[in-house]
Short mmCIF file of C-alpha atoms in Angstrom, two decimals:
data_model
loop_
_atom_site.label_atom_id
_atom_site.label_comp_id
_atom_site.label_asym_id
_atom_site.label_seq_id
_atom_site.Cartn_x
_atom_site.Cartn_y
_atom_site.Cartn_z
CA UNK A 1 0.00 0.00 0.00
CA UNK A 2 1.44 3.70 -1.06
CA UNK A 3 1.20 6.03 1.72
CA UNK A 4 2.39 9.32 2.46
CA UNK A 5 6.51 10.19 3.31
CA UNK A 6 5.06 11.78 6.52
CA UNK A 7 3.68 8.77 7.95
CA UNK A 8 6.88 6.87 8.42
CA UNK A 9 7.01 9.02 11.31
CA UNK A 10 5.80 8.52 14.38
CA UNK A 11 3.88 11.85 15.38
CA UNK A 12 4.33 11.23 18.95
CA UNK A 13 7.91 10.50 19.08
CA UNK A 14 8.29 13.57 16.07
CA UNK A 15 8.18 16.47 18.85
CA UNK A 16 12.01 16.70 20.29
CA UNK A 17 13.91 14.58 17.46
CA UNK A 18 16.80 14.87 15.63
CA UNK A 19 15.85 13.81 12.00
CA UNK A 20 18.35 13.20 9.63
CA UNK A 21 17.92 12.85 6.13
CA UNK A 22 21.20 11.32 4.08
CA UNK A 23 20.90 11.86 0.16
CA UNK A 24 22.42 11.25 -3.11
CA UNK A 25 23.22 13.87 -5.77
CA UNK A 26 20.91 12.43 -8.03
CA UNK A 27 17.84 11.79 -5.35
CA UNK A 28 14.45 13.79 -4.92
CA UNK A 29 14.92 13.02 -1.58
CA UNK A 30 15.84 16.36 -0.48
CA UNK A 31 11.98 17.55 -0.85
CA UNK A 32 11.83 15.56 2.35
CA UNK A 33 13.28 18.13 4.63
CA UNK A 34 10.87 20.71 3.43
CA UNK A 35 7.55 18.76 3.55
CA UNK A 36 8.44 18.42 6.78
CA UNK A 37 9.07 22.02 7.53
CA UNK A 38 5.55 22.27 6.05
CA UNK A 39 4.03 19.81 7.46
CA UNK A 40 5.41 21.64 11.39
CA UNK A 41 3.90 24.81 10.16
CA UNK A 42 0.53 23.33 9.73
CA UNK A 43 0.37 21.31 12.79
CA UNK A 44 1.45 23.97 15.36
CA UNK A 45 5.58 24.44 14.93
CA UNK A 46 7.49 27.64 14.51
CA UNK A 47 9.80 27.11 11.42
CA UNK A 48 13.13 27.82 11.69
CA UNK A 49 15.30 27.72 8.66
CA UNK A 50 19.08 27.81 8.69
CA UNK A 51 20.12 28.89 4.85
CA UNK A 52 23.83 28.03 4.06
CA UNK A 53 23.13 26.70 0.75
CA UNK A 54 21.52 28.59 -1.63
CA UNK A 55 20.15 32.52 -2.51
CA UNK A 56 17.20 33.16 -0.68
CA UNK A 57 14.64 33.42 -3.99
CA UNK A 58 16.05 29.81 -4.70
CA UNK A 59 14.71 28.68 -1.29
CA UNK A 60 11.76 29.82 -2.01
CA UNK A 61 11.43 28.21 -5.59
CA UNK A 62 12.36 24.78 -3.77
CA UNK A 63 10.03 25.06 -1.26
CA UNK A 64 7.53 25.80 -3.65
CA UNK A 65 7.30 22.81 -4.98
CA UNK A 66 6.01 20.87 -2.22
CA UNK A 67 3.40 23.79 -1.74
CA UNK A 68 4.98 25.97 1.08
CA UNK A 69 5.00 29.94 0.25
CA UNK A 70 7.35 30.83 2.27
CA UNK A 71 7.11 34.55 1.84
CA UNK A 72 3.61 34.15 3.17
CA UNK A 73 4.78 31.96 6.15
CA UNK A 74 7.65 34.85 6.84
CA UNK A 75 4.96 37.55 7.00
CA UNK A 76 2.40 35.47 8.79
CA UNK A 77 5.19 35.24 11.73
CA UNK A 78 4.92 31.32 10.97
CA UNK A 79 8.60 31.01 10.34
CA UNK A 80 11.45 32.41 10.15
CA UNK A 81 15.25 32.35 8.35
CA UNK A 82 18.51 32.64 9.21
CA UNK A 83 20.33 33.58 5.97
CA UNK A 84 24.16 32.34 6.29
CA UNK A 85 24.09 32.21 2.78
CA UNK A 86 22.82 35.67 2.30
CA UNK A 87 24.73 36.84 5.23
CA UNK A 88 28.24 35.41 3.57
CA UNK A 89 27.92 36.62 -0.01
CA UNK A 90 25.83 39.56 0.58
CA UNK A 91 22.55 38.85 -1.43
CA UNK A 92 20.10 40.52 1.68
CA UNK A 93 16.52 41.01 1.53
CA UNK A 94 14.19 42.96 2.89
CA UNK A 95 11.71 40.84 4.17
CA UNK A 96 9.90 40.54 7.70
CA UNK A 97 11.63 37.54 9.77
CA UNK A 98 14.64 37.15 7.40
CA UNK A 99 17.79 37.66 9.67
CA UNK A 100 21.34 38.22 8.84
CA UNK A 101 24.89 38.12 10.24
CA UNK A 102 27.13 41.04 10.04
CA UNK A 103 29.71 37.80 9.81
CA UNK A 104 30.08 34.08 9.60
CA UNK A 105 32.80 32.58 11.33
CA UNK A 106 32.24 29.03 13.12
CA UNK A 107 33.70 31.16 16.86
CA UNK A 108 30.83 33.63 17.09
CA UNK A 109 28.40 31.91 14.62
CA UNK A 110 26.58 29.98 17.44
CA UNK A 111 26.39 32.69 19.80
CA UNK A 112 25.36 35.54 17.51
CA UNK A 113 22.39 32.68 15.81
CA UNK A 114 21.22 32.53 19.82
CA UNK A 115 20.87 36.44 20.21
CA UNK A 116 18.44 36.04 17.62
CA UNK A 117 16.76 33.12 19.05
CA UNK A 118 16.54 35.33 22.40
CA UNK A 119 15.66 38.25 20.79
CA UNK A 120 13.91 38.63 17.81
CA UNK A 121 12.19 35.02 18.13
CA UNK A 122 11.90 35.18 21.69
CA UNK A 123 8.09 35.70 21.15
CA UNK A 124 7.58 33.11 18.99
CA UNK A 125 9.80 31.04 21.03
CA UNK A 126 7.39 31.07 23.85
CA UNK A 127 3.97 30.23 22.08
CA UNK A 128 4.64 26.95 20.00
CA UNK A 129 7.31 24.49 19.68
CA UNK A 130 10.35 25.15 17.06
CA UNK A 131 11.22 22.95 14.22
CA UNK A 132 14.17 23.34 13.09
CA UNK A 133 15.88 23.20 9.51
CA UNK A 134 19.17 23.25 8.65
CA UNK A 135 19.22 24.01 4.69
CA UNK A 136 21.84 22.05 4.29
CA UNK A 137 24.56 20.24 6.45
CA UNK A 138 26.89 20.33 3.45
CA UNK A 139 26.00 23.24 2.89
CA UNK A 140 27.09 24.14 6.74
CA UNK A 141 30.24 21.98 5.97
CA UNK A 142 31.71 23.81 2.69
CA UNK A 143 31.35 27.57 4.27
CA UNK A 144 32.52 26.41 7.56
CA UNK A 145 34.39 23.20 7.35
CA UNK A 146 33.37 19.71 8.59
CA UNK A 147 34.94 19.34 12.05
CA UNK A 148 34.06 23.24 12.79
CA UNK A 149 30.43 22.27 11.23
CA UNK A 150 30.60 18.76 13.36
CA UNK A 151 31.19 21.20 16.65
CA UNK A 152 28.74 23.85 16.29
CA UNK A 153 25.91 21.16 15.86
CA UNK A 154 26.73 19.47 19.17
CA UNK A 155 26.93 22.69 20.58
CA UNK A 156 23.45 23.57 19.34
CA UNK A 157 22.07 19.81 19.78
CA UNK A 158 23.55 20.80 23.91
CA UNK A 159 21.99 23.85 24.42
CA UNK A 160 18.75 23.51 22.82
CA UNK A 161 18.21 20.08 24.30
CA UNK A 162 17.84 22.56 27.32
CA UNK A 163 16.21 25.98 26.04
CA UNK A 164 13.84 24.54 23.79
CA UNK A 165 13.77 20.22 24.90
CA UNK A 166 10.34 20.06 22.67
CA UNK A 167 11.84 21.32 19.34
CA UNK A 168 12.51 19.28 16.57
CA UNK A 169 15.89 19.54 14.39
CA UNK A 170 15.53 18.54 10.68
CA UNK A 171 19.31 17.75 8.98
CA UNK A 172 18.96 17.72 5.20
CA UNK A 173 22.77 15.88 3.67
CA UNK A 174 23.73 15.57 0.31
CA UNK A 175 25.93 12.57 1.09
CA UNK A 176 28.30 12.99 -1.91
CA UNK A 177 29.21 16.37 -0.71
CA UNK A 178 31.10 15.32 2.25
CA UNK A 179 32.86 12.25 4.18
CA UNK A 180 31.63 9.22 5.13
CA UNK A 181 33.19 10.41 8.75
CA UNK A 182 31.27 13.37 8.57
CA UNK A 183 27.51 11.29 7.31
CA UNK A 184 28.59 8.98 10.35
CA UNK A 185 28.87 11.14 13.12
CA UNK A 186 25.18 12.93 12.30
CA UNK A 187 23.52 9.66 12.04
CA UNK A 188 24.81 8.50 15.19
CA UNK A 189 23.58 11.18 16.93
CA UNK A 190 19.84 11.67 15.27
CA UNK A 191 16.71 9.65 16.47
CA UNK A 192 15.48 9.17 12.95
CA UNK A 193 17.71 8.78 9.91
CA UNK A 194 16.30 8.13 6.79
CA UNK A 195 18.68 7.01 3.76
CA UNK A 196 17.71 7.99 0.10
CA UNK A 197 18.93 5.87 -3.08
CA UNK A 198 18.71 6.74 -6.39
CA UNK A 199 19.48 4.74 -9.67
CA UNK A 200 19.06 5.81 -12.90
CA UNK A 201 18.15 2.99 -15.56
CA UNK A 202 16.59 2.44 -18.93
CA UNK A 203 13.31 2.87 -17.73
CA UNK A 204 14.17 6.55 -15.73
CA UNK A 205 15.23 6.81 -12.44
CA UNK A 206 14.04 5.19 -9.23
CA UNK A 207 14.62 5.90 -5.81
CA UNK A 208 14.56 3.70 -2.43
CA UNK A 209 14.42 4.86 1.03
CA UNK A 210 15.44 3.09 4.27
CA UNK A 211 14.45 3.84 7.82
CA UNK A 212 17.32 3.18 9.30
CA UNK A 213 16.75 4.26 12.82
CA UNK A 214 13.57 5.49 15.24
CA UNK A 215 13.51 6.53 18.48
CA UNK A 216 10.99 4.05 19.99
CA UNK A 217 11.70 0.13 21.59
CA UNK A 218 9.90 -2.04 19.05
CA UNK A 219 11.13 -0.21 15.88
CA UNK A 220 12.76 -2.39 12.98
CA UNK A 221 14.67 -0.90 10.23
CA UNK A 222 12.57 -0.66 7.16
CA UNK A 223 12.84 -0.49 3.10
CA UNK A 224 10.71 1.46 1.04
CA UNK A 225 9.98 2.58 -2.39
CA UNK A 226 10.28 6.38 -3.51
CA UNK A 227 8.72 8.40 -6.07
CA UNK A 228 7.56 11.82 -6.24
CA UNK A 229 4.04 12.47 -7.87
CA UNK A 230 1.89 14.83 -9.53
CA UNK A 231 0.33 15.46 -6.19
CA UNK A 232 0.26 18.44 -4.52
CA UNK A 233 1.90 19.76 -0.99
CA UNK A 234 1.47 17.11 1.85
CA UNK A 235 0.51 14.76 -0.42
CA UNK A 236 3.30 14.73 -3.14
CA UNK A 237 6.08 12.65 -1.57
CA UNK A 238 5.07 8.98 -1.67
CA UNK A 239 6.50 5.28 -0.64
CA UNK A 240 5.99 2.02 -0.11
CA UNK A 241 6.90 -0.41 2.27
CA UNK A 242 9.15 -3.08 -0.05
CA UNK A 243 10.66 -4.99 3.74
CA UNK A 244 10.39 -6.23 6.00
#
């Protein structure tokens, strides 16, 4: 039976995770990461995005295609984005709940991204539950290098397992962008970690996932098929369950 991506999740062991999702450079996969951000905004979360990989319009574009208007979501006060991309390269916006850094170096980035969170979110903060993205790990790893990257996430996994223990963290990896040290380390420390596959063959491409690991006692890792339809939003990422 096809279901929905989302439902591989548990929704009450969701709140407080570390989710990591591990990608090829050929897989659809990393639509996962934002159907999820949607799917928090429209069940009660406070998106936060961390942008290291891309211009802020091509966020946008990419999270338009599983449905989420982010500009909407940025002036509703539904989300909001930290723009290390922007911030590095100087491409800045003017848009409501689009933040900046004046610089990004791995010694002050963590404590300058919690000013923020204790200032300008701070409201937010203290009505819902944050989820978390960060858009993307490589991404994080290229601009600040994959043991400084590797430090500042336990360093924010430490901390916000105490200021905010009910948010969830969503890790989007492109897999062939860094080591297999660096892929290691996040899975070991995330409660879910999915694993995307993609092969290309004569009759197109097809993609697998695995649930590899789940934070709850009688989980067993599990195989699925991929495939992105025509579907719209929540409803566009589909598998189905191939083992065990």
């Amino acid at each position: 039976m096809e279901m929905n991506v989302i439902d591989i999740f548990r929704k009450e062991d969701f709140s407080g995770s570390t989710v990591s999702i591990i990608y090829d450079a050929y897989s659809s996969a990393w639509q996962i990461s934002l159907l999820l951000l949607r799917y928090g905004l429209e069940n009660g979360y406070f998106g936060i995005v961390s942008n290291y990989t891309i211009p802020l319009n091509a966020f946008m574009r990419k999270a338009g295609t599983v449905g989420l208007n982010v500009i909407e979501a940025l002036k509703n006060g539904e989300m909001a984005i930290i723009d290390l991309f922007g911030s590095r390269y100087l491409s800045r916006e003017d848009i409501p709940n689009v933040f900046y850094l004046d610089k990004v170096e791995p010694e002050t980035l963590n404590p300058k991204i919690e000013r923020i969170y204790t200032t300008n979110l701070k409201e937010y903060l203290s009505e819902k539950p944050a989820l978390r993205l960060i858009y993307t790990l490589d991404g994080a790893s290229l601009m600040l290098g994959e043991d400084n990257t590797l430090k500042l996430l336990n360093q924010t996994l430490a901390s916000r397992s105490i200021e905010l223990p009910n948010s969830t963290l969503i890790l989007a990896i492109n897999q062939d962008v860094v080591s297999r040290r660096f892929v290691a380390w996040v899975a070991s420390i995330s409660d879910y970690v999915i694993l995307a596959r993609s092969r290309l063959d004569e009759d197109g491409p097809r993609e697998f996932l695995y649930l590899i690991t789940a934070p709850y006692e009688e989980f067993e890792p599990t195989a699925y098929s991929f495939r992105v339809t025509k579907d719209k939003g929540i409803e566009k990422l589909k598998v189905r369950k191939i083992s065990p």
